[in-house]
Coordinates of C-alpha atoms in Angstrom, one line a residue:
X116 CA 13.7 6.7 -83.4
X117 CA 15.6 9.6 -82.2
X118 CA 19.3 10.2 -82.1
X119 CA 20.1 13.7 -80.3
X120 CA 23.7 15.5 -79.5
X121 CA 24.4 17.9 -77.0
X122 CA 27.6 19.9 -77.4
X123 CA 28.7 20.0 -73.9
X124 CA 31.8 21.2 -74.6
X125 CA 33.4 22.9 -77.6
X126 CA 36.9 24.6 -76.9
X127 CA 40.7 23.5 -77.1
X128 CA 42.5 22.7 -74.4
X129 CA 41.5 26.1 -72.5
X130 CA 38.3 27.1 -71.6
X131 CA 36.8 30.4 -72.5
X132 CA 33.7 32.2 -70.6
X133 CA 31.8 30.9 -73.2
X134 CA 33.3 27.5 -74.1
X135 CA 33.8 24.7 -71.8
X136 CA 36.4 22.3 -73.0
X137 CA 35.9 18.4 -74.5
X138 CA 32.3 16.7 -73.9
X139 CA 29.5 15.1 -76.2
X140 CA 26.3 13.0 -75.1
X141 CA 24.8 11.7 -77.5
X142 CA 21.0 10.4 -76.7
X143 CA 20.2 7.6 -78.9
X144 CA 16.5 6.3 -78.1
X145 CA 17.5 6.8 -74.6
X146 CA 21.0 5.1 -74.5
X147 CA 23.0 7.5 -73.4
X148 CA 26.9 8.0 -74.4
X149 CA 28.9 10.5 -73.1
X150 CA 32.4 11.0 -75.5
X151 CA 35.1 12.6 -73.5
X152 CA 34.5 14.5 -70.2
X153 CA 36.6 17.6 -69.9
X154 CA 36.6 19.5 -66.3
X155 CA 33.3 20.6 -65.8
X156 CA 31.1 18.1 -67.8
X157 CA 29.0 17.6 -64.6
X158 CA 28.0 21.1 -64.6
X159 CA 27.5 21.7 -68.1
X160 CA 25.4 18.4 -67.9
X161 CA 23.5 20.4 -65.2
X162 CA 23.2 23.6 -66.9
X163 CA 21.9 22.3 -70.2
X164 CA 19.9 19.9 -68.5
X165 CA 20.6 16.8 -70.4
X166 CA 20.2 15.1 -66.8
X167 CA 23.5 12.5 -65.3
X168 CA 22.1 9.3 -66.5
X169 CA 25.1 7.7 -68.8
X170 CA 25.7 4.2 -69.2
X171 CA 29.2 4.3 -71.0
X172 CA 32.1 6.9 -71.3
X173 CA 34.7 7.0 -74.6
X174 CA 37.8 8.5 -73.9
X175 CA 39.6 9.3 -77.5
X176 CA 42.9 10.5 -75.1
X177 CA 44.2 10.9 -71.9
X178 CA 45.0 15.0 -72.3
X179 CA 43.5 16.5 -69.5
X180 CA 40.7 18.7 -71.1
X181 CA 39.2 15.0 -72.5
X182 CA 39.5 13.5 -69.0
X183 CA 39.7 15.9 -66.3
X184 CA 35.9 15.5 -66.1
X185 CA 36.0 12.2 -64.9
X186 CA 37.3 12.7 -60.9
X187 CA 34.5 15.1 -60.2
X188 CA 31.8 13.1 -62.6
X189 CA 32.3 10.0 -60.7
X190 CA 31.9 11.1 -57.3
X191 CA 28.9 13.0 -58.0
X192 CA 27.0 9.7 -59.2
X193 CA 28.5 8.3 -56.0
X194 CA 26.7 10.7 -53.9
X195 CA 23.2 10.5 -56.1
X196 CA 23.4 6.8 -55.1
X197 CA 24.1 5.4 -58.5
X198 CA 23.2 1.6 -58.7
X199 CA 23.6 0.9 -62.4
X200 CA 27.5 0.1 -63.9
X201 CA 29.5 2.2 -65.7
X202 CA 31.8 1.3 -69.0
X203 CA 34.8 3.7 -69.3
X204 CA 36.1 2.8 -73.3
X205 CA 39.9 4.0 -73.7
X206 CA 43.0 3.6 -75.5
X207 CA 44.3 0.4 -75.6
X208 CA 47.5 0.8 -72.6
X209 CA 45.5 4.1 -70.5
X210 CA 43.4 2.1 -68.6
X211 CA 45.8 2.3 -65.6
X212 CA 45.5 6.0 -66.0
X213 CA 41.3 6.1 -66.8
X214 CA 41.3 3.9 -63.3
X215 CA 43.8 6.3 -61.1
X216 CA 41.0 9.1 -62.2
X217 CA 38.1 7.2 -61.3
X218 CA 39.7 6.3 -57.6
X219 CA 41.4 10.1 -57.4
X220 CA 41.3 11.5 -53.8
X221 CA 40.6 7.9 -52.5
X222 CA 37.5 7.8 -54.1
X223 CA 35.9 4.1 -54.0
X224 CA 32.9 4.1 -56.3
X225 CA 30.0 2.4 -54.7
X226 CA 28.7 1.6 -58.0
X227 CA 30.6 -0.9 -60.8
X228 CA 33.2 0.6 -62.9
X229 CA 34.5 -1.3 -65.8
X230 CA 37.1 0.0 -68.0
X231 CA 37.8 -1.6 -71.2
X232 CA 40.3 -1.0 -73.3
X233 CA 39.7 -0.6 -77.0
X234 CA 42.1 -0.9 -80.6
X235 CA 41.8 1.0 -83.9
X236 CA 39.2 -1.2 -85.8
X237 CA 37.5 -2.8 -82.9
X238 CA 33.8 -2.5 -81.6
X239 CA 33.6 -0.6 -78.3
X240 CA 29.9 -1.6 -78.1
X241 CA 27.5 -3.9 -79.9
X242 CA 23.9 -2.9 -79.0
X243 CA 20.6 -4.2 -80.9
X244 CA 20.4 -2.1 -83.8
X245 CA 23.8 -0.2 -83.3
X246 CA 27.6 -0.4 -82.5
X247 CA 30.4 1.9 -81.9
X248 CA 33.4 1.7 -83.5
X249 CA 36.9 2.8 -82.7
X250 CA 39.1 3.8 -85.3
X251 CA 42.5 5.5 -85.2
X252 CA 43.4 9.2 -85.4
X253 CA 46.7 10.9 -85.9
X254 CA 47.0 13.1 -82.7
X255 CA 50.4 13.7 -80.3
X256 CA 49.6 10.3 -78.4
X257 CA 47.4 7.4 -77.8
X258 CA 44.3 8.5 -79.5
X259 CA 41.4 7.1 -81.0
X260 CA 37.9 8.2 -82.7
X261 CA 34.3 6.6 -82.6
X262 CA 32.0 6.1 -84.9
X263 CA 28.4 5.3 -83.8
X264 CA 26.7 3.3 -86.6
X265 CA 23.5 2.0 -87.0
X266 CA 22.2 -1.3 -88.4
X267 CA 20.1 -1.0 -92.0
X268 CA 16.8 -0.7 -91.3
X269 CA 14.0 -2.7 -93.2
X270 CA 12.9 -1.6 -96.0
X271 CA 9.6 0.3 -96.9
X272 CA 6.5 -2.2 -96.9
X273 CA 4.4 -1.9 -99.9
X274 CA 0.7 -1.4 -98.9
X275 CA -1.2 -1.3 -101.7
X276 CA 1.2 -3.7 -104.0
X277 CA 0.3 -6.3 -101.1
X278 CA -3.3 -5.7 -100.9
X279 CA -2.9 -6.3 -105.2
X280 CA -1.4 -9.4 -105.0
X281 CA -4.1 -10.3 -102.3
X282 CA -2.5 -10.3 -99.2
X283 CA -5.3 -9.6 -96.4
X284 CA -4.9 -6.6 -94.0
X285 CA -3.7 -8.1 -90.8
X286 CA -0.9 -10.5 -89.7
X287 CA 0.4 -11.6 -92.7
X288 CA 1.4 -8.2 -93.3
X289 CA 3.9 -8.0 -90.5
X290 CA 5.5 -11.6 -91.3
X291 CA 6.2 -10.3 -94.9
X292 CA 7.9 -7.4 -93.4
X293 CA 9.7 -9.3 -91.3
X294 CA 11.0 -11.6 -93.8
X295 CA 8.9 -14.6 -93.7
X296 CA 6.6 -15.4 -97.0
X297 CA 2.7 -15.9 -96.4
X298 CA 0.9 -18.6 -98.2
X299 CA -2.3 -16.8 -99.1
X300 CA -6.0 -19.2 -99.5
X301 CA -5.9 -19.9 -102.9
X302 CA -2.1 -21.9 -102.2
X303 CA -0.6 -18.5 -103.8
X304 CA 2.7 -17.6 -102.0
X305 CA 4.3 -14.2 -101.7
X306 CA 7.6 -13.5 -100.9
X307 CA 8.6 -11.0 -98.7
X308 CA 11.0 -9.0 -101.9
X309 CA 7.3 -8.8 -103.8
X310 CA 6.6 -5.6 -101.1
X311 CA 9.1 -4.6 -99.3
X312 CA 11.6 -2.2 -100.3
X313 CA 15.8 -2.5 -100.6
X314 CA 17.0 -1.9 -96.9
X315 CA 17.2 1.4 -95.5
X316 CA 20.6 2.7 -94.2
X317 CA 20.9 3.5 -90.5
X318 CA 22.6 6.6 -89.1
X319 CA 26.2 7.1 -88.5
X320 CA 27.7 9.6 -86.5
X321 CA 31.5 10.3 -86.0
X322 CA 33.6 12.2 -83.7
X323 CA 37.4 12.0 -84.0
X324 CA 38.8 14.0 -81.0
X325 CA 41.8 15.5 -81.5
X326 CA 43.2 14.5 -84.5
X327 CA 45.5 15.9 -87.8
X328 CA 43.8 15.3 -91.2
X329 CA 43.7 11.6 -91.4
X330 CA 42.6 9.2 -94.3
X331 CA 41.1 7.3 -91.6
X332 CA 38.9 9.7 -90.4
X333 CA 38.0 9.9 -94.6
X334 CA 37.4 6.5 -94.5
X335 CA 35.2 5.4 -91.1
X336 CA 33.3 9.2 -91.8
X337 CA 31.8 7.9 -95.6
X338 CA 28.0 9.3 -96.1
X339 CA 28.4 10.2 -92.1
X340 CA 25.0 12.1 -91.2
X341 CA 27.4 13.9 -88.7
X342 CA 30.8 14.2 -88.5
X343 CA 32.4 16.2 -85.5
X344 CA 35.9 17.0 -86.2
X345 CA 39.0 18.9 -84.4
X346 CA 38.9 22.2 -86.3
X347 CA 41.2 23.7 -83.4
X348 CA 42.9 26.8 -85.7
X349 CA 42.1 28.6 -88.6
X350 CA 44.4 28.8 -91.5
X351 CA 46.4 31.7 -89.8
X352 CA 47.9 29.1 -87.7
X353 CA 47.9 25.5 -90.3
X354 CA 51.9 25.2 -88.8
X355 CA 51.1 25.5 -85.7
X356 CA 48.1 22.8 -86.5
X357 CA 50.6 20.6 -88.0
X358 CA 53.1 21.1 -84.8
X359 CA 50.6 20.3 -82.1
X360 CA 48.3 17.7 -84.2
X361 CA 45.5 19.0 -84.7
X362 CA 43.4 20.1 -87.7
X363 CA 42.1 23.5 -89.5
X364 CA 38.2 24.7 -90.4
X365 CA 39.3 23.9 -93.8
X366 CA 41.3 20.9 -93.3
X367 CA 38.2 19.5 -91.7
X368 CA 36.2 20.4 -94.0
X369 CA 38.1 18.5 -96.8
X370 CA 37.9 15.8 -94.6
X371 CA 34.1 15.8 -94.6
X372 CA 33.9 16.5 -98.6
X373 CA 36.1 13.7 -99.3
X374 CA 33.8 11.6 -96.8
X375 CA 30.6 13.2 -98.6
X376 CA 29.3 13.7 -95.2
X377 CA 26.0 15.8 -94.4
X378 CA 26.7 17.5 -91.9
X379 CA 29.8 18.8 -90.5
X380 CA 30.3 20.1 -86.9
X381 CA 33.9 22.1 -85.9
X382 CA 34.6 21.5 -82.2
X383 CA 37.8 21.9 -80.2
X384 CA 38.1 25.5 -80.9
X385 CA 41.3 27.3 -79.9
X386 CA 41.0 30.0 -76.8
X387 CA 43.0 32.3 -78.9
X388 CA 39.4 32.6 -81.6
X389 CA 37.5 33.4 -78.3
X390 CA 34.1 34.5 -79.7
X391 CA 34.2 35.0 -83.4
X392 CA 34.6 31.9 -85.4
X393 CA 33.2 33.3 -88.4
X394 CA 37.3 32.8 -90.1
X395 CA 36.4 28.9 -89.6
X396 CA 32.7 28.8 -91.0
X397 CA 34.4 30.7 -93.8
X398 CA 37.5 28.6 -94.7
X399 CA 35.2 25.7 -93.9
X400 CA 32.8 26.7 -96.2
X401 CA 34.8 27.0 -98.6
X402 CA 35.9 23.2 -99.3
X403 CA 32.8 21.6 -98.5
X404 CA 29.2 22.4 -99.9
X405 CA 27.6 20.3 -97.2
X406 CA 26.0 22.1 -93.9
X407 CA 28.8 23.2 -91.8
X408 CA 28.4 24.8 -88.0
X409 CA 30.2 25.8 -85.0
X410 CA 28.4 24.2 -82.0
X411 CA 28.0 26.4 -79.0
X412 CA 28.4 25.1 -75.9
X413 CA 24.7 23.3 -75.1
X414 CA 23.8 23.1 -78.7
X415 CA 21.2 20.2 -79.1
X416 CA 21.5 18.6 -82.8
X417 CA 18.8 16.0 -84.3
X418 CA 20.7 13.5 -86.5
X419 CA 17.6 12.3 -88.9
X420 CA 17.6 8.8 -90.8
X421 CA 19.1 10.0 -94.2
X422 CA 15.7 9.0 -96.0
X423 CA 14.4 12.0 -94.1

């Protein structure tokens, strides 16, 4: 079962020529979440060809290059005819503001609109076989973080322990790995914990949005197969970090050794870095052993199941 992210956009709060500012979708066996929409998501969505099919929108804050997006976004699906409903997840107390957006220039959606607002420690979304979670950050306003996490898996079935115990090839193989026993000819019964494995953990991927080093973020981002964190400066500007509320490479990267995560992705890069981020893979480096990249804008990352 796949789970795919495309860096739509990977800058601070100005864009570059090569970095458009705040956007993830994430493509999770064909559910498709968007996280933030900075100005110009639409055409990033167009020229990395991810397509504009999206069934729900998480906001982490209302600065505009995490929202700005949403006006333009909108009133293109408008036009395409969109049928299906849309779930715009904010900040509990912006939804007055997510809504003025979605109606801006007198705009009147032909298609559903919900917007929900969401608290640190609530599920945005409960799905079959995943959620997504909110959890707090420590940014200059109303902010939050998601965390998409999936369900354990079942655990490995045991073939050839099964065909020992004298379990015929067939049905009775799929109720034991469902979790039903089987009562085999001779009145034997075997239990489904004779061959199948310990569950399997899911996947869990985490993206805080703009945020300072938080033990939050340490906390929701355990064992996470991906987190994306703010890494806006390097440590020539950690004051200026601290001033503004966001984080360093290597303040990130702390973040994700603490969390043992596997992967690490910087995002929200500051204009003033403008191509060469090699300072962040560097200092990021550094602090955390674990795979650590800067995502170019259109980037297309496979999160595997961690038994992988």
């Amino acid at each position: 079962m796949s789970m795919r992210v495309t860096f739509l956009g990977t800058s601070g709060a100005v864009p570059t020529t090569e970095r458009n500012p705040s956007a993830i979708l994430v493509n999770r066996e064909g559910d498709r979440l968007l996280f933030d929409a900075a100005e110009g998501t639409q055409r990033q969505m167009m020229r990395f060809g991810t397509g504009f099919t999206v069934s729900d929108l998480f906001v982490t804050h209302l600065h505009g290059d995490h929202v700005l997006g949403i006006p333009g976004l909108v009133q293109t699906w408008d036009f395409n005819d969109r049928d299906d409903p849309l779930t715009v997840y904010t900040p509990r107390g912006t939804g007055d503001d997510i809504d003025a957006l979605v109606h801006a220039a007198g705009n009147q959606p032909s298609f559903p609109v919900h917007i929900t607002e969401v608290a640190p420690g609530e599920v945005a979304v409960r799905r079959e076989e995943y959620e997504v979670r909110a959890f707090r950050t420590d940014h200059e306003t109303n902010s939050l973080g998601y965390a998409l996490v999936e369900d354990d898996r079942k655990g490995r079935f045991d073939r050839e322990r099964a065909e020992e115990l004298g379990v015929p090839v067939g049905p009775k193989f799929q109720q034991l790995h469902a979790g039903t026993p089987v009562e085999l000819e001779d009145g034997t019964v075997v239990r489904p914990e004779q061959v199948v494995g310990d569950p399997r953990p899911g996947r869990r991927f985490v993206y805080t949005g703009d945020t300072r080093p938080s033990e939050q973020v340490v906390s929701v981002a355990e064992d996470a197969d991906l987190l994306v964190h703010d890494a806006t400066f390097a440590n020539d500007r950690v004051d200026r970090a601290r001033k503004t509320a966001h984080s360093t490479a290597e303040q990130a990267a702390e973040i994700a050794r603490r969390a043992e995560a596997v992967r690490l992705a910087l995002t929200h890069i500051s204009s003033r870095y403008a191509g060469d981020v090699s300072t962040h893979l560097r200092e990021a480096r550094d602090a955390f052993d674990g795979e650590v990249f800067v995502p170019d804008d259109g980037e297309l990352v496979e999160v595997p199941y961690p038994d992988e």
